[in-house]
Amino acid sequence: MSLGREKEKEIRIDDVSMVFGRKGREVTALSSVSFDIYRSEFVSLLGPSGCGKSTLLRLLADLLQPTSGRITIGEEVPREVRLKRKYGIVFQSPTLFEWRTVKDNIELPMEVLGLKKSEYSAISNRLIDMVGLTKFKDHYPWQLSGGMQQRVAIARALSLDPPILLMDEPFSALDEFTKEKLQLDLLDIQKQTNKTIVFVTHSIPEAVFLSDRVVIMSAHPGRVHSILEMEREEGSYEQIRNSGRFHEMTAKVRECFQLSKQQLHA
Amino acid sequence: MKEMTAMNTERAPVSSSLAREAEVAKSNKTKSASGKESRNVWLPIGFGFLFLILWQLKIFHKLFHLELYQLPLPSAIAEAIHSNGDLLWNYSLYTGSEMIGGCLIGSAIGLLAAIIASFLPKAGKGAITLLAALNAVPIVALAPVMNNWFGDGVASKIAIVSIMTMATMAVSAYKGLRSVEPAYLELMQAYAAGRFTVFAKLRFRLALPAIFTALKINMATGIIGAIVGEFFISSRGLGFLLSDQIKLGNMPIAWSCIVIAAVLGIALYYLIQLIERFAIPWHAAQRKQAS
Ligand SMILES: Nc1ncnc2c1ncn2[C@@H]1O[C@H](COP(=O)(O)OP(=O)(O)OP(=O)(O)O)[C@@H](O)[C@H]1O
Ligand SMILES: [Mg+2]
């Protein structure tokens, strides 16, 4: 969806730095990170462990405040966006409530918002079908595999149908088939609802397959190494995955990724 | 949100992988070993009977050089319970109501204190630490004071038991309410949940196991409080009867009081366990039994 570029900027990240810890024992998780994300764009954050991907996502979600710099989402600061529940978030771990069934877990954000059960029951049922957990909707998290738990977390993030989705390695615990299905579902959702998606991943093919742009980060301190434009193609999953273009782009991203790592060791 | 129903049902590999996961999850669920659970019940009962038989055969008397008037036989105690049935029943109700009443009042006050403290992160911790000091107050000192305040009826022992149990509940529940993993707090924050919502939907749920543990401890403390309280101030109840009959050398009746108190304690323990099982079926202890 390279059309997104002509559209307006949705998220502006302007010279953002994040330093953890007290004086003397500081850890610079992010150093002068600046880039923009367009409305309805799919942006992946790719980088070695510890380069600050999760930290950046937390800053966007207003779960952390930057040490310096500014983040603007639409015309608002992240805090307003959070209070208006304009984003859905999937953390690196499923963070399900163990006393709630699959269905109740998915309904949590709608419950917190103060909607009535009669209003949201149909929504959660649709989401359960989508993530393939229809038979498990009355199961508890401990009765599910890790991948199934993560699917519940994804459905929960979609429950308020937010314009922005923040996802921290949501598919990394899934088997290939489920991953493929959910990747396609996510693209479908984005196409139909024009969500802006910020997606953290370790997988280069996944980033290439899903993204409009891939932001490659380097670590210590966390910085943006390069931003690569992807050309998304039409076609089936296999067609795209086997196309020459896909391989070309994967190679390009891999090259940048290697460079960003070398920078780390230099 | 209609758009989200988009599902690629025609993708065979996907559905087969889902089906496989379903199998795994189901077999995990049905593996609950009912045999193991029943063994958990029969083992203590078996040991209990063995203990009674050894007792009746005077094995303990030989071992510890005890005379029959010092340690009556189970048959003599049963006989004493039978012939004093009405009195023991009335006294059991009396002592039981002191114990349960005090335990419930004390636990309720402790829980309330913990909840209020959990909303005041800084002042709360200090207040709970202060309340914990109540645990250091000896019942020997408490009993005469409560007698002086509330007379020698049920009220003084309920007061004693309340004071003895509130700190345990306050400390335990407060710990439970505050020990939330940061990831879960972040999740609630991401959905802009207020402090009361976080309490009701997250903290309280997480604290339930700690609350039930404190209740069980408090029931045991409650028996001690009620009976020892009656030693000092009472003309009724199991504790009164126990100390009275020991002075008279009427050991079978004294021992009936001990037996009844023990049975009362065990019964209440299991009652709370039963309620716990319904209230927090997800709790790890029960989950282990199920899988
Ligand atoms: N709450 C925190 N307190 C102190 N340091 C932190 C905190 N959170 C993150 N860091 C540090 O910031 C750096 C970036 O962490 P972050 O979790 O954002 O990395 P990441 O790119 O998501 O890594 P991974 O791919 O392993 O998830 C790390 O060096 C980490 O130790
Ligand atoms: Mg991370």
Coordinates of C-alpha atoms and ligand atoms in Angstrom, one line a residue:
Chain A
M1 CA 0.0 0.0 0.0
S2 CA 2.5 2.5 -1.1
L3 CA -0.4 4.9 -1.6
G4 CA -0.1 5.5 2.1
R5 CA 2.8 7.9 1.3
E6 CA 0.5 10.5 -0.2
K7 CA -1.6 10.4 2.8
E8 CA -1.1 12.3 6.0
K9 CA 1.3 11.5 8.7
E10 CA -0.3 9.6 11.5
I11 CA 2.5 9.2 14.0
R12 CA 5.5 11.5 14.3
I13 CA 8.5 10.4 16.3
D14 CA 10.7 13.4 16.7
D15 CA 14.2 13.1 18.2
V16 CA 13.0 10.6 20.9
S17 CA 15.5 9.3 23.4
M18 CA 14.8 7.0 26.3
V19 CA 17.3 6.5 29.1
F20 CA 16.5 3.9 31.9
G21 CA 17.9 3.9 35.4
R22 CA 19.4 6.4 37.7
K23 CA 22.5 8.5 37.2
G24 CA 25.7 6.5 37.0
R25 CA 23.9 3.3 35.9
E26 CA 22.1 4.6 32.9
V27 CA 21.0 2.4 30.0
T28 CA 20.2 4.3 26.8
A29 CA 17.5 2.2 25.2
L30 CA 16.8 4.7 22.4
S31 CA 18.9 7.5 21.1
S32 CA 17.5 10.3 18.9
V33 CA 15.0 8.3 17.1
S34 CA 13.1 10.2 14.4
F35 CA 10.7 8.9 11.8
D36 CA 7.1 9.3 10.7
I37 CA 4.4 6.7 10.1
Y38 CA 1.7 7.4 7.7
R39 CA -2.0 6.7 8.2
S40 CA -3.0 3.2 7.2
E41 CA 0.6 2.2 6.8
F42 CA 2.1 -1.1 8.0
V43 CA 5.5 -0.4 9.5
S44 CA 7.7 -3.2 10.9
L45 CA 10.4 -2.6 13.5
L46 CA 13.3 -5.0 12.9
G47 CA 16.5 -5.2 14.9
P48 CA 18.7 -7.3 17.2
S49 CA 17.6 -8.1 20.7
G50 CA 17.9 -5.1 23.1
C51 CA 17.7 -2.4 20.3
G52 CA 14.7 -0.8 21.9
K53 CA 11.8 -2.1 19.8
S54 CA 9.6 -2.9 22.7
T55 CA 10.6 0.4 24.4
L56 CA 9.6 2.4 21.3
L57 CA 6.2 0.6 21.2
R58 CA 5.7 1.4 24.9
L59 CA 6.5 5.0 24.2
L60 CA 3.9 5.1 21.4
A61 CA 1.4 3.5 23.8
D62 CA 2.1 6.1 26.6
L63 CA 3.2 3.3 28.9
L64 CA 6.5 5.1 29.2
Q65 CA 7.4 8.7 28.8
P66 CA 10.5 9.6 26.7
T67 CA 13.5 11.1 28.4
S68 CA 13.6 13.7 25.6
G69 CA 11.9 14.3 22.3
R70 CA 8.3 14.3 21.2
I71 CA 5.7 11.8 19.9
T72 CA 2.6 13.1 18.2
I73 CA -0.2 10.8 17.1
G74 CA -2.7 12.6 14.8
E75 CA -2.8 16.0 16.5
E76 CA -2.6 14.5 20.0
V77 CA 0.0 13.4 22.5
P78 CA 0.2 9.7 23.2
R79 CA -1.6 10.2 26.6
E80 CA -4.8 11.5 24.9
V81 CA -4.6 8.7 22.4
R82 CA -4.4 6.1 25.2
L83 CA -7.3 7.7 27.2
K84 CA -9.4 7.7 24.1
R85 CA -8.6 4.0 23.5
K86 CA -7.4 4.7 20.0
Y87 CA -4.9 1.9 19.9
G88 CA -4.9 -1.8 20.5
I89 CA -1.8 -3.5 21.8
V90 CA -0.3 -7.0 21.8
F91 CA 2.6 -7.5 24.1
Q92 CA 5.5 -9.9 23.7
S93 CA 3.8 -12.2 26.2
P94 CA 0.1 -13.0 26.0
T95 CA -0.8 -11.4 29.4
L96 CA -4.1 -13.1 29.7
F97 CA -6.1 -13.1 33.0
E98 CA -6.1 -16.7 34.1
W99 CA -9.5 -16.5 35.8
R100 CA -11.1 -15.5 32.6
T101 CA -12.2 -17.7 29.8
V102 CA -11.0 -17.0 26.2
K103 CA -14.2 -15.1 25.5
D104 CA -14.0 -13.1 28.8
N105 CA -10.4 -12.2 28.1
I106 CA -11.2 -10.9 24.7
E107 CA -14.0 -8.8 26.1
L108 CA -11.9 -7.2 28.8
P109 CA -11.2 -3.9 26.9
M110 CA -14.9 -3.5 26.1
E111 CA -15.8 -4.3 29.7
V112 CA -13.3 -1.7 30.9
L113 CA -14.8 0.8 28.5
G114 CA -18.2 0.2 30.1
L115 CA -20.0 -1.4 27.2
K116 CA -22.8 -3.8 28.0
K117 CA -22.5 -7.5 27.6
S118 CA -25.3 -7.6 25.0
E119 CA -23.4 -5.0 22.9
Y120 CA -20.1 -6.8 22.8
S121 CA -20.9 -10.5 22.9
A122 CA -21.4 -10.6 19.1
I123 CA -18.1 -8.8 18.6
S124 CA -16.1 -11.1 20.7
N125 CA -17.7 -14.2 19.0
R126 CA -16.6 -12.9 15.6
L127 CA -13.1 -12.3 16.8
I128 CA -12.9 -15.8 18.4
D129 CA -14.0 -17.3 15.0
M130 CA -11.4 -15.2 13.3
V131 CA -8.5 -16.4 15.4
G132 CA -9.7 -20.0 15.1
L133 CA -10.6 -20.5 18.7
T134 CA -14.4 -21.2 18.3
K135 CA -14.2 -24.5 20.2
F136 CA -12.1 -23.0 22.9
K137 CA -14.1 -19.9 23.8
D138 CA -15.0 -21.2 27.2
H139 CA -11.5 -22.6 28.0
Y140 CA -9.2 -20.9 30.4
P141 CA -5.7 -19.7 29.4
W142 CA -3.9 -22.6 31.1
Q143 CA -5.8 -25.0 29.0
L144 CA -4.4 -23.4 25.8
S145 CA -1.0 -23.8 24.1
G146 CA 1.2 -20.7 23.9
G147 CA 0.3 -20.0 20.3
M148 CA -3.4 -20.2 21.2
Q149 CA -2.9 -17.8 24.1
Q150 CA -1.2 -15.3 21.8
R151 CA -4.2 -15.5 19.4
V152 CA -6.5 -14.6 22.3
A153 CA -4.2 -11.5 22.9
I154 CA -4.5 -10.5 19.3
A155 CA -8.3 -10.8 19.3
R156 CA -8.3 -8.7 22.5
A157 CA -6.3 -6.0 20.8
L158 CA -8.8 -5.9 18.0
S159 CA -11.9 -5.8 20.2
L160 CA -12.4 -2.0 20.3
D161 CA -11.6 -1.8 16.5
P162 CA -8.9 0.8 17.1
P163 CA -7.4 2.8 14.3
I164 CA -3.9 2.0 15.5
L165 CA -2.5 -1.4 16.3
L166 CA 0.8 -1.8 18.2
M167 CA 2.1 -5.4 18.1
D168 CA 5.2 -6.7 19.8
E169 CA 6.3 -10.0 18.1
P170 CA 2.7 -11.2 18.1
F171 CA 3.4 -14.2 15.8
S172 CA 6.7 -15.4 17.1
A173 CA 5.3 -18.2 19.2
L174 CA 3.0 -19.6 16.5
D175 CA 3.5 -22.6 14.2
E176 CA 4.0 -21.8 10.5
F177 CA 0.4 -22.6 9.4
T178 CA -1.3 -20.5 12.1
K179 CA 1.3 -17.7 11.5
E180 CA 0.5 -17.7 7.8
K181 CA -3.2 -17.6 8.5
L182 CA -3.0 -14.8 11.0
Q183 CA -0.6 -12.8 8.7
L184 CA -3.2 -13.0 6.0
D185 CA -6.0 -12.1 8.4
L186 CA -4.0 -9.1 9.6
L187 CA -3.5 -7.9 6.1
D188 CA -7.2 -8.3 5.4
I189 CA -8.1 -6.4 8.5
Q190 CA -5.8 -3.6 7.5
K191 CA -7.0 -3.4 4.0
Q192 CA -10.6 -3.3 5.1
T193 CA -10.3 -1.0 8.2
N194 CA -7.3 1.1 7.1
K195 CA -5.5 0.6 10.4
T196 CA -2.1 2.0 11.1
I197 CA 0.0 -0.9 12.3
V198 CA 3.3 -0.8 14.1
F199 CA 4.7 -4.3 14.1
V200 CA 7.8 -5.6 16.0
T201 CA 9.3 -8.7 14.5
H202 CA 12.5 -10.7 14.4
S203 CA 11.7 -12.4 11.1
I204 CA 12.9 -10.7 8.0
P205 CA 10.5 -12.6 5.6
E206 CA 7.6 -11.7 7.9
A207 CA 8.6 -8.0 7.9
V208 CA 9.0 -8.1 4.1
F209 CA 5.7 -9.9 3.5
L210 CA 3.6 -7.7 5.8
S211 CA 5.1 -4.2 5.6
D212 CA 4.9 -1.1 3.6
R213 CA 8.1 0.0 5.2
V214 CA 10.7 -1.8 7.4
V215 CA 12.5 0.2 10.0
I216 CA 15.8 -1.5 10.8
M217 CA 17.3 -0.6 14.2
S218 CA 20.7 -1.1 15.7
A219 CA 21.5 -1.6 19.3
H220 CA 23.6 0.0 22.1
P221 CA 22.3 2.6 21.9
G222 CA 19.0 1.9 20.0
R223 CA 18.9 3.9 16.8
V224 CA 17.2 3.8 13.5
H225 CA 19.8 2.3 11.1
S226 CA 17.8 2.5 7.9
I227 CA 14.2 2.6 6.6
L228 CA 13.4 0.4 3.6
E229 CA 10.4 0.8 1.3
M230 CA 8.7 -2.5 0.4
E231 CA 6.7 -3.1 -2.7
R232 CA 3.6 -5.0 -1.8
E233 CA 2.3 -7.3 -4.5
E234 CA -1.0 -8.8 -5.2
G235 CA -1.4 -12.5 -5.3
S236 CA -1.7 -15.5 -3.1
Y237 CA 0.6 -16.2 -0.2
E238 CA 2.6 -18.7 -2.2
Q239 CA 2.8 -16.5 -5.3
I240 CA 4.1 -13.6 -3.3
R241 CA 6.5 -15.7 -1.2
N242 CA 8.0 -17.3 -4.3
S243 CA 8.2 -14.2 -6.4
G244 CA 11.6 -12.8 -7.4
R245 CA 10.7 -9.4 -6.0
F246 CA 10.0 -10.9 -2.6
H247 CA 13.5 -12.6 -2.6
E248 CA 15.1 -9.4 -3.8
M249 CA 13.5 -7.3 -1.0
T250 CA 14.4 -10.0 1.6
A251 CA 18.0 -9.9 0.5
K252 CA 18.0 -6.2 0.7
V253 CA 16.6 -6.1 4.2
R254 CA 19.0 -8.9 5.3
E255 CA 21.9 -6.9 4.0
C256 CA 20.9 -3.8 6.0
F257 CA 20.2 -6.0 9.0
Q258 CA 23.7 -7.4 8.9
L259 CA 25.1 -3.9 8.5
S260 CA 23.2 -2.7 11.5
K261 CA 24.6 -5.6 13.6
Q262 CA 28.2 -5.0 12.4
Q263 CA 27.8 -1.4 13.6
L264 CA 27.1 -2.9 16.9
H265 CA 30.3 -4.9 17.1
A266 CA 32.5 -2.2 15.6
Chain B
M1 CA -16.3 -4.7 12.9
K2 CA -18.0 -6.9 10.3
E3 CA -14.9 -6.9 8.3
M4 CA -13.1 -8.9 10.9
T5 CA -15.0 -12.0 10.2
A6 CA -12.8 -12.6 7.2
M7 CA -11.5 -16.1 7.7
N8 CA -9.7 -18.3 5.2
T9 CA -11.7 -21.4 6.0
E10 CA -10.6 -23.0 2.7
R11 CA -7.0 -23.3 3.9
A12 CA -6.7 -26.9 4.7
P13 CA -3.3 -26.8 6.4
V14 CA -4.4 -24.2 8.8
S15 CA -7.5 -26.0 10.0
S16 CA -5.5 -29.2 10.4
S17 CA -3.0 -27.5 12.6
L18 CA -5.8 -26.0 14.6
A19 CA -7.3 -29.4 15.0
R20 CA -4.0 -30.7 16.2
E21 CA -3.8 -28.0 18.8
A22 CA -7.4 -28.8 19.8
E23 CA -6.4 -32.5 20.4
V24 CA -3.4 -31.5 22.5
A25 CA -5.5 -29.1 24.6
K26 CA -8.3 -31.6 25.1
S27 CA -6.1 -34.4 26.1
N28 CA -4.4 -32.1 28.6
K29 CA -7.8 -31.4 30.0
T30 CA -9.2 -34.9 30.3
K31 CA -6.1 -36.3 31.9
S32 CA -7.4 -35.2 35.3
A33 CA -6.6 -38.1 37.6
S34 CA -9.6 -38.9 39.8
G35 CA -7.6 -41.8 41.3
K36 CA -5.0 -39.4 42.7
E37 CA -7.6 -37.2 44.3
S38 CA -9.3 -40.0 46.1
R39 CA -6.0 -41.3 47.3
N40 CA -5.5 -37.8 48.8
V41 CA -8.6 -38.3 50.9
W42 CA -8.2 -41.9 52.0
L43 CA -4.6 -41.7 53.1
P44 CA -5.2 -39.3 56.0
I45 CA -8.3 -41.2 57.0
G46 CA -6.4 -44.5 57.0
F47 CA -3.6 -42.9 59.2
G48 CA -6.3 -41.5 61.5
F49 CA -7.8 -45.0 62.1
L50 CA -4.3 -46.5 62.6
F51 CA -3.6 -43.8 65.2
L52 CA -6.9 -44.5 67.0
I53 CA -6.2 -48.3 67.0
L54 CA -2.7 -47.8 68.4
W55 CA -4.2 -45.5 71.0
Q56 CA -6.9 -47.9 72.0
L57 CA -4.3 -50.7 72.3
K58 CA -2.5 -48.5 74.8
I59 CA 0.7 -48.4 72.7
F60 CA 1.1 -44.7 73.5
H61 CA 0.7 -45.4 77.2
K62 CA 3.5 -47.9 77.1
L63 CA 5.7 -45.6 75.0
F64 CA 5.3 -42.5 77.2
H65 CA 4.6 -44.2 80.5
L66 CA 1.2 -42.7 80.9
E67 CA -1.6 -43.9 83.1
L68 CA -5.2 -44.2 81.9
Y69 CA -6.3 -41.2 84.0
Q70 CA -3.7 -39.1 82.2
L71 CA -4.6 -40.2 78.7
P72 CA -8.1 -41.8 78.5
L73 CA -8.7 -44.4 75.8
P74 CA -10.7 -43.4 72.7
S75 CA -13.5 -45.7 73.9
A76 CA -13.7 -43.8 77.2
I77 CA -13.8 -40.4 75.4
A78 CA -16.5 -41.6 73.0
E79 CA -18.5 -42.7 76.1
A80 CA -18.0 -39.3 77.7
I81 CA -19.1 -37.5 74.5
H82 CA -22.2 -39.8 74.3
S83 CA -23.3 -39.3 77.9
N84 CA -22.7 -35.5 77.9
G85 CA -24.1 -35.0 74.4
D86 CA -26.5 -32.1 75.2
L87 CA -24.0 -30.1 77.2
L88 CA -21.2 -30.6 74.7
W89 CA -23.4 -29.7 71.8
N90 CA -24.5 -26.4 73.5
Y91 CA -20.9 -25.6 74.5
S92 CA -19.7 -26.4 70.9
L93 CA -22.2 -23.9 69.5
Y94 CA -21.1 -21.3 72.1
T95 CA -17.4 -21.7 71.4
G96 CA -18.0 -22.2 67.7
S97 CA -19.9 -18.9 67.4
E98 CA -17.1 -17.1 69.3
M99 CA -14.5 -18.5 67.0
I100 CA -16.4 -18.1 63.7
G101 CA -17.8 -14.7 64.7
G102 CA -14.4 -13.4 65.8
C103 CA -12.7 -14.8 62.8
L104 CA -15.1 -13.3 60.3
I105 CA -15.1 -9.9 62.0
G106 CA -11.3 -9.8 62.4
S107 CA -10.8 -11.0 58.8
A108 CA -13.3 -8.5 57.4
I109 CA -11.6 -5.6 59.2
G110 CA -8.2 -6.9 58.1
L111 CA -9.4 -7.2 54.5
L112 CA -10.9 -3.7 54.6
A113 CA -7.7 -2.3 55.9
A114 CA -5.7 -4.1 53.2
I115 CA -8.0 -2.7 50.5
I116 CA -7.8 0.8 51.7
A117 CA -4.1 0.6 52.1
S118 CA -3.7 -0.8 48.6
F119 CA -5.1 2.5 47.3
L120 CA -2.5 4.5 49.2
P121 CA 0.8 3.0 48.0
K122 CA 3.1 5.0 50.3
A123 CA 1.0 5.5 53.5
G124 CA -0.6 2.1 53.0
K125 CA 2.5 0.0 53.5
G126 CA 3.3 1.8 56.8
A127 CA -0.2 1.3 58.1
I128 CA -0.1 -2.4 57.4
T129 CA 3.2 -2.8 59.1
L130 CA 1.8 -1.0 62.1
L131 CA -1.3 -3.3 62.1
A132 CA 1.0 -6.3 61.9
A133 CA 2.3 -5.4 65.3
L134 CA -1.1 -6.7 66.7
N135 CA 0.3 -10.2 66.1
A136 CA 2.8 -9.6 68.8
V137 CA 0.1 -8.8 71.5
P138 CA -0.1 -12.0 73.7
I139 CA -3.6 -13.4 74.3
V140 CA -2.7 -13.6 78.0
A141 CA -2.6 -9.9 78.1
L142 CA -5.6 -9.4 75.9
A143 CA -8.0 -11.7 77.8
P144 CA -8.3 -9.7 81.0
V145 CA -8.6 -6.4 79.1
M146 CA -11.4 -7.7 76.9
N147 CA -13.1 -9.2 79.9
N148 CA -13.0 -5.7 81.4
W149 CA -14.4 -4.1 78.3
F150 CA -17.0 -6.6 77.1
G151 CA -17.9 -8.7 80.1
D152 CA -17.6 -12.5 80.3
G153 CA -20.0 -13.4 77.5
V154 CA -19.5 -14.1 73.9
A155 CA -18.5 -10.6 73.0
S156 CA -15.2 -10.6 74.9
K157 CA -14.0 -13.8 73.1
I158 CA -15.2 -12.5 69.7
A159 CA -13.1 -9.4 70.4
I160 CA -10.1 -11.5 71.3
V161 CA -10.3 -13.6 68.2
S162 CA -10.9 -10.5 66.0
I163 CA -7.8 -8.8 67.3
M164 CA -5.8 -12.0 66.9
T165 CA -6.9 -12.5 63.3
M166 CA -7.1 -9.1 61.7
A167 CA -3.4 -8.5 61.2
T168 CA -2.8 -11.9 59.5
M169 CA -5.6 -11.0 57.0
A170 CA -4.4 -7.5 56.5
V171 CA -0.8 -8.4 55.8
S172 CA -1.6 -11.3 53.6
A173 CA -4.4 -9.6 51.6
Y174 CA -2.3 -6.4 51.2
K175 CA 0.6 -8.5 49.8
G176 CA -1.8 -10.2 47.4
L177 CA -3.3 -6.9 46.3
R178 CA 0.1 -5.3 45.6
S179 CA 1.8 -8.2 43.9
V180 CA 0.7 -7.7 40.4
E181 CA 3.1 -8.3 37.5
P182 CA 3.9 -5.0 35.8
A183 CA 2.8 -6.4 32.4
Y184 CA -0.8 -6.8 33.6
L185 CA -0.8 -3.3 35.0
E186 CA 0.4 -2.0 31.6
L187 CA -2.4 -3.9 29.9
M188 CA -5.0 -2.2 32.1
Q189 CA -3.3 1.1 31.6
A190 CA -3.3 0.6 27.9
Y191 CA -7.1 0.3 28.1
A192 CA -7.3 3.4 30.3
A193 CA -8.7 1.5 33.2
G194 CA -9.1 3.6 36.4
R195 CA -7.8 2.6 39.8
F196 CA -11.1 1.1 40.9
T197 CA -11.4 -1.0 37.7
V198 CA -7.8 -2.2 38.2
F199 CA -8.8 -3.2 41.8
A200 CA -12.0 -5.0 40.9
K201 CA -10.9 -6.7 37.7
L202 CA -7.2 -7.4 38.5
R203 CA -5.9 -6.8 42.0
F204 CA -8.7 -8.4 44.0
R205 CA -8.8 -11.5 41.8
L206 CA -5.0 -11.9 42.2
A207 CA -5.3 -11.5 46.0
L208 CA -8.0 -14.2 46.4
P209 CA -5.6 -17.1 47.0
A210 CA -3.8 -15.0 49.7
I211 CA -7.1 -14.1 51.3
F212 CA -8.2 -17.7 51.5
T213 CA -4.9 -18.8 52.9
A214 CA -5.2 -16.1 55.6
L215 CA -8.8 -17.3 56.3
K216 CA -7.6 -20.8 56.9
I217 CA -4.8 -19.7 59.2
N218 CA -7.3 -17.4 61.0
M219 CA -9.7 -20.3 61.6
A220 CA -6.9 -22.2 63.4
T221 CA -6.0 -19.0 65.4
G222 CA -9.7 -18.5 66.2
I223 CA -9.9 -21.9 67.9
I224 CA -6.9 -21.0 70.1
G225 CA -8.3 -17.6 70.8
A226 CA -11.8 -18.8 71.8
I227 CA -10.7 -21.7 73.9
V228 CA -7.8 -19.9 75.7
G229 CA -10.1 -16.9 76.1
E230 CA -12.5 -19.1 77.9
F231 CA -9.8 -20.4 80.3
F232 CA -9.5 -16.9 81.6
I233 CA -13.0 -15.5 81.4
S234 CA -16.1 -17.7 81.0
S235 CA -18.6 -19.9 82.7
R236 CA -19.5 -21.6 79.5
G237 CA -18.0 -23.1 76.4
L238 CA -15.5 -25.9 75.5
G239 CA -12.5 -24.0 76.9
F240 CA -14.2 -23.4 80.2
L241 CA -15.3 -27.1 80.4
L242 CA -11.8 -28.3 79.5
S243 CA -10.0 -26.3 82.2
D244 CA -12.8 -27.0 84.7
Q245 CA -12.8 -30.8 84.2
I246 CA -9.0 -31.0 84.3
K247 CA -9.1 -29.4 87.7
L248 CA -11.7 -32.0 88.8
G249 CA -9.6 -34.8 87.3
N250 CA -12.4 -35.8 85.0
M251 CA -10.2 -36.6 82.1
P252 CA -12.6 -38.2 79.6
I253 CA -14.8 -35.1 79.5
A254 CA -11.7 -32.8 79.2
W255 CA -10.5 -34.9 76.3
S256 CA -13.9 -34.8 74.6
C257 CA -13.5 -31.0 74.5
I258 CA -10.1 -31.4 72.9
V259 CA -11.5 -33.9 70.3
I260 CA -14.5 -31.7 69.5
A261 CA -12.3 -28.6 69.1
A262 CA -10.1 -30.5 66.7
V263 CA -13.0 -31.8 64.7
L264 CA -14.5 -28.2 64.6
G265 CA -11.1 -26.9 63.3
I266 CA -10.8 -29.6 60.6
A267 CA -14.4 -29.1 59.5
L268 CA -14.0 -25.4 59.1
Y269 CA -10.7 -25.8 57.3
Y270 CA -12.3 -28.0 54.7
L271 CA -15.4 -25.7 54.5
I272 CA -13.1 -22.9 53.5
Q273 CA -11.2 -25.1 51.1
L274 CA -14.5 -26.0 49.5
I275 CA -15.5 -22.3 49.1
E276 CA -12.1 -21.6 47.8
R277 CA -12.5 -24.2 45.1
F278 CA -15.6 -22.5 43.9
A279 CA -14.3 -19.0 44.2
I280 CA -10.9 -19.5 42.5
P281 CA -11.0 -22.6 40.3
W282 CA -8.1 -21.2 38.3
H283 CA -5.8 -21.2 41.3
A284 CA -2.5 -23.1 40.8
A285 CA -3.0 -25.5 43.7
Q286 CA -6.3 -26.8 42.3
R287 CA -4.9 -26.7 38.8
K288 CA -2.2 -29.1 39.7
Q289 CA -4.7 -31.6 41.0
A290 CA -6.7 -31.3 37.7
S291 CA -3.8 -32.1 35.4
Ligands
LIG1 N1 12.0 -1.0 32.5 C1 13.3 -1.0 32.1 N2 14.3 -0.6 33.0 C2 15.6 -0.6 32.6 N3 16.1 -0.9 31.4 C3 15.2 -1.3 30.5 C4 13.8 -1.4 30.8 N4 13.1 -1.8 29.7 C5 14.1 -2.0 28.7 N5 15.3 -1.7 29.2 C6 16.6 -1.8 28.5 O1 16.4 -1.1 27.3 C7 17.0 -1.8 26.2 C8 16.0 -2.1 25.1 O2 15.0 -3.0 25.6 P1 13.8 -3.4 24.7 O3 12.9 -4.4 25.6 O4 13.1 -2.3 24.2 O5 14.5 -4.3 23.6 P2 13.9 -5.1 22.4 O6 14.4 -4.5 21.1 O7 12.4 -5.1 22.5 O8 14.5 -6.5 22.6 P3 13.9 -8.0 22.3 O9 14.0 -8.2 20.8 O10 14.8 -8.9 23.0 O11 12.5 -8.0 22.8 C9 17.6 -3.0 26.8 O12 19.0 -2.8 26.9 C10 16.9 -3.2 28.1 O13 17.8 -3.7 29.0
MG2 MG 11.0 -6.7 22.9

